[in-house]
Short mmCIF file of C-alpha atoms in Angstrom, two decimals:
data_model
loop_
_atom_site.label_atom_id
_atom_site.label_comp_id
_atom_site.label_asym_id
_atom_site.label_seq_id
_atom_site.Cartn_x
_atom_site.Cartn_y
_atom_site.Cartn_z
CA UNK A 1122 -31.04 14.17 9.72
CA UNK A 1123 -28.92 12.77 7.10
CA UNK A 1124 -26.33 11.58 8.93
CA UNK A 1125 -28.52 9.74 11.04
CA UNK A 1126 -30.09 7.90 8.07
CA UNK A 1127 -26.15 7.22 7.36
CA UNK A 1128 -25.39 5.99 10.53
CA UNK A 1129 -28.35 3.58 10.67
CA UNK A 1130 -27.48 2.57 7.21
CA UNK A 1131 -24.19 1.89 7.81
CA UNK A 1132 -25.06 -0.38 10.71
CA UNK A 1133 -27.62 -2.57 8.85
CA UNK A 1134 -24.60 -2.83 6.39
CA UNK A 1135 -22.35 -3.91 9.53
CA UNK A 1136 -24.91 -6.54 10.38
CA UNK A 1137 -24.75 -7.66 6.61
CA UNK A 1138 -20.98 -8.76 7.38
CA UNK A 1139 -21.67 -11.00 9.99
CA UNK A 1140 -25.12 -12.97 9.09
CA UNK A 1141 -23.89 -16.37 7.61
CA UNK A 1142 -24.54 -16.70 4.31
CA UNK A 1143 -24.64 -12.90 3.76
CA UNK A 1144 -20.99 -12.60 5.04
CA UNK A 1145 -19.74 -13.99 1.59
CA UNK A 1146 -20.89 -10.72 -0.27
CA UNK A 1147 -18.06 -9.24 2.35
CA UNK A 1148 -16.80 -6.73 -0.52
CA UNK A 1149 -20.26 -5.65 -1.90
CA UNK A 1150 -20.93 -4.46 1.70
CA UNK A 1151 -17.67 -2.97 2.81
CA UNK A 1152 -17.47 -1.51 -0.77
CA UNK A 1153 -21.33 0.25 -0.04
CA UNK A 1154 -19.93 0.87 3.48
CA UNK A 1155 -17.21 3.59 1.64
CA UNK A 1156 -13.84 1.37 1.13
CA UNK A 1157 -12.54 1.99 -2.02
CA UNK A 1158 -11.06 -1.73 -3.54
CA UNK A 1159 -9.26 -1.81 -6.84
CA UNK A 1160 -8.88 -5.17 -8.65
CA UNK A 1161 -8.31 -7.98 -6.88
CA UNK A 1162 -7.88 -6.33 -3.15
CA UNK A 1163 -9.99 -8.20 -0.61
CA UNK A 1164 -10.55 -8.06 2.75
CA UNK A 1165 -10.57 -11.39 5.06
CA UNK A 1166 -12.20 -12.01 7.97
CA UNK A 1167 -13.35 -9.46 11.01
CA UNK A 1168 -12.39 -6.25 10.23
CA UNK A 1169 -12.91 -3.56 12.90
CA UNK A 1170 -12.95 -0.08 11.52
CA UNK A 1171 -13.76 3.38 13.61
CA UNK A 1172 -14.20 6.11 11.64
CA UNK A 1173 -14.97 6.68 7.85
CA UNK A 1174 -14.89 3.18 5.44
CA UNK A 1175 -14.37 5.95 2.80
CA UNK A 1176 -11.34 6.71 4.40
CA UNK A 1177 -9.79 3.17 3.38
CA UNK A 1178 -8.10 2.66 -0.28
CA UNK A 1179 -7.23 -0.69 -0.89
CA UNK A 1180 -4.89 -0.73 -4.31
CA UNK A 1181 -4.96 -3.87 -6.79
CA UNK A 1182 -3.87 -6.79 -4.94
CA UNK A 1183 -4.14 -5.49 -1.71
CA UNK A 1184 -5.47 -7.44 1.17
CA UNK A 1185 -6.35 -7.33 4.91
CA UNK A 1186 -6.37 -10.71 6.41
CA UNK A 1187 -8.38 -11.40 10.15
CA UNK A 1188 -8.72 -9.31 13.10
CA UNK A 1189 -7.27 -6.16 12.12
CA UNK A 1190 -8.38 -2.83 13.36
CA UNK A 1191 -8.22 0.19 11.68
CA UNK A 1192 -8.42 3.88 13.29
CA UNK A 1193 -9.76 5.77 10.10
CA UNK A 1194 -10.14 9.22 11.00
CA UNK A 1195 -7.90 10.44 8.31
CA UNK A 1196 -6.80 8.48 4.82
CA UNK A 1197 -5.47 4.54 5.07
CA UNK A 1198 -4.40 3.32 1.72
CA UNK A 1199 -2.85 -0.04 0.85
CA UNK A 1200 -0.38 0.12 -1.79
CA UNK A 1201 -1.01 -2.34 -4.72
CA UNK A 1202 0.36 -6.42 -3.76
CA UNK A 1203 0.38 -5.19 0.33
CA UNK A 1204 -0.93 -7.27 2.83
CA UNK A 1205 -1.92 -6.34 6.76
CA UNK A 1206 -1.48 -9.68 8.36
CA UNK A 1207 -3.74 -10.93 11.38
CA UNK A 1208 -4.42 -8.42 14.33
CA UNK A 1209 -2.52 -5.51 12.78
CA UNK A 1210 -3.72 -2.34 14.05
CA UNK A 1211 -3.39 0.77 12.19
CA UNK A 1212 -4.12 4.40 13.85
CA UNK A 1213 -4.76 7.55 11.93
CA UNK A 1214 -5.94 9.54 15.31
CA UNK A 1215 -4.05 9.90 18.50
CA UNK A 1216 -5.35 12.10 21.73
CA UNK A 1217 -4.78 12.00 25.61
CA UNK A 1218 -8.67 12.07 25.79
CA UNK A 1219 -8.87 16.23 25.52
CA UNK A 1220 -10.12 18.83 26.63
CA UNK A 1221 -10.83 16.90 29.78
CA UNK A 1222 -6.89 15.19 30.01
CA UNK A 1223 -4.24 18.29 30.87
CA UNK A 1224 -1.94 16.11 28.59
CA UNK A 1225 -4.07 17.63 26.13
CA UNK A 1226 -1.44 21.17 26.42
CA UNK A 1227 1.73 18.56 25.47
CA UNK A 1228 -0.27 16.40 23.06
CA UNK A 1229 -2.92 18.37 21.42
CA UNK A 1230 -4.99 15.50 18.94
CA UNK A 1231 -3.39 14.90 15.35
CA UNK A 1232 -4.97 13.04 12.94
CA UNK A 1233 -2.62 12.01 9.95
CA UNK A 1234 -2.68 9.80 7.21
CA UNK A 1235 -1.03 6.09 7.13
CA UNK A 1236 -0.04 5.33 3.53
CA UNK A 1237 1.84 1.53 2.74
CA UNK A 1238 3.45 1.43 -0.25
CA UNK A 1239 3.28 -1.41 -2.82
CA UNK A 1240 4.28 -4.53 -2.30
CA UNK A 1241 5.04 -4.38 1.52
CA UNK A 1242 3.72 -6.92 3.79
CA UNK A 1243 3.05 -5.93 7.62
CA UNK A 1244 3.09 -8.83 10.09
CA UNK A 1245 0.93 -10.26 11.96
CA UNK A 1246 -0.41 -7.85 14.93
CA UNK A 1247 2.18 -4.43 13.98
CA UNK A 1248 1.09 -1.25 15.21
CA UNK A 1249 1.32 1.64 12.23
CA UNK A 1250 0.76 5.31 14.29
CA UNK A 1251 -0.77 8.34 12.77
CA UNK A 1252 1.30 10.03 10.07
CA UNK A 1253 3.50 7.00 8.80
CA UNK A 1254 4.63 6.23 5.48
CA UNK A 1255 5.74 2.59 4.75
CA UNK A 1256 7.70 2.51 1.74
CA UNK A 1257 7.61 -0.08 -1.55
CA UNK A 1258 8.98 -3.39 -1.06
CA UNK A 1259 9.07 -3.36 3.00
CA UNK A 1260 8.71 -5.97 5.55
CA UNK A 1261 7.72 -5.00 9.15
CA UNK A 1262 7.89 -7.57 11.54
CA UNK A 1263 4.78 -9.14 13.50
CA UNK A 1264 4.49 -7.34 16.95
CA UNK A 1265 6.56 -3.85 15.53
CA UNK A 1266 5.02 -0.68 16.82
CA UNK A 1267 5.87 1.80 13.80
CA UNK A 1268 6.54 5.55 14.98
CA UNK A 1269 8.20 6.67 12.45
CA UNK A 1270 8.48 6.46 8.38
CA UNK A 1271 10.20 3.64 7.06
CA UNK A 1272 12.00 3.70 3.50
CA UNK A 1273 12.04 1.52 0.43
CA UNK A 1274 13.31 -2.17 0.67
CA UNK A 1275 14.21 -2.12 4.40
CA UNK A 1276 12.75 -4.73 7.00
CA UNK A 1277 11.77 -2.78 10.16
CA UNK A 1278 11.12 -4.56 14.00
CA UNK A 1279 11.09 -4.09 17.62
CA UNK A 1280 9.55 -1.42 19.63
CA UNK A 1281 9.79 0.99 18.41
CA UNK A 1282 10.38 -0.33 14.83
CA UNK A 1283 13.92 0.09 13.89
CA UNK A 1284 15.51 -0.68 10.58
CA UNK A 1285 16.65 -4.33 10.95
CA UNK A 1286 18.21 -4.79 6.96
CA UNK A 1287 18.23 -2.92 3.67
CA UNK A 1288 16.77 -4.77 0.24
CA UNK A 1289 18.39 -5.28 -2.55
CA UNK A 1290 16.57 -3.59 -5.41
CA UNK A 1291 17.99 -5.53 -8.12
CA UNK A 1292 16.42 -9.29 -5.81
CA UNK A 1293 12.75 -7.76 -7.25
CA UNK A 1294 13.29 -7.02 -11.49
#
């Protein structure tokens, strides 16, 4: 019974994000809806989330510009300065539609967590798959499909995402 009362209340708070006028209280309702914001983080635009809102940390600074999608069956947090720019999906959940799919015996379902460290910035429309860890001070370029961890100050593109160029450190004291 209560999570029915949650899922209807939830979906009135959905509806709050779209009715003009209402949709400039964007925070208040995503913050109500479970996403945790420290200062300053803000969220822009259509954001299309499946799964928990609690499971969504957005750090000081953070922000999610237009369009993205996020997959939240398992921890997303948004290091503090980090921005998701327009369309970028992020995926904490990955299955071959089991039991019914026999791919189910090669790829059983994982859920893992998606963690961006602090100032990164992920271009526009990246894909970030279950289980990655961007590190601080990162750029991954628009269109990248991200299998795999990516370390401090490098700039990652391509599909998959491939270290392009390392940082220098000493550019960001």
């Amino acid at each position: 019974m209560k999570s029915k009362l949650q899922s209807i209340r939830n979906r009135v708070l959905r509806l709050f994000l779209i009715i003009p006028g209402l949709s400039r209280y964007k925070k208040l309702w995503y913050s109500r809806l479970g996403v945790i914001f420290a200062e300053n983080a803000r969220i822009y635009g259509d954001l299309k989330v499946i799964g928990e809102y609690s499971n969504i940390t957005l750090k000081k600074n953070a922000e999610i510009t237009n369009n993205c999608f996020l997959l939240a069956k398992d921890k997303i947090t948004i290091g503090e300065n980090s921005t998701l720019a327009y369309q970028t999906t992020i995926l904490t959940s990955a299955n071959p539609n089991g039991p019914h799919n026999k791919l189910m015996k090669l790829y059983p379902k994982m859920n893992a967590p998606v963690t961006i460290g602090d100032n990164s910035w992920i271009g526009a429309r990246a894909l970030i798959l279950p289980g990655v860890h961007i590190g601080n001070f990162c750029v991954v370029a628009a269109g990248s499909v991200v299998t795999k961890d990516v370390p401090d100050y490098s700039v990652v593109g391509g599909v998959p995402a491939k270290v392009i160029k390392m940082l220098e450190p000493k550019t960001f004291d």
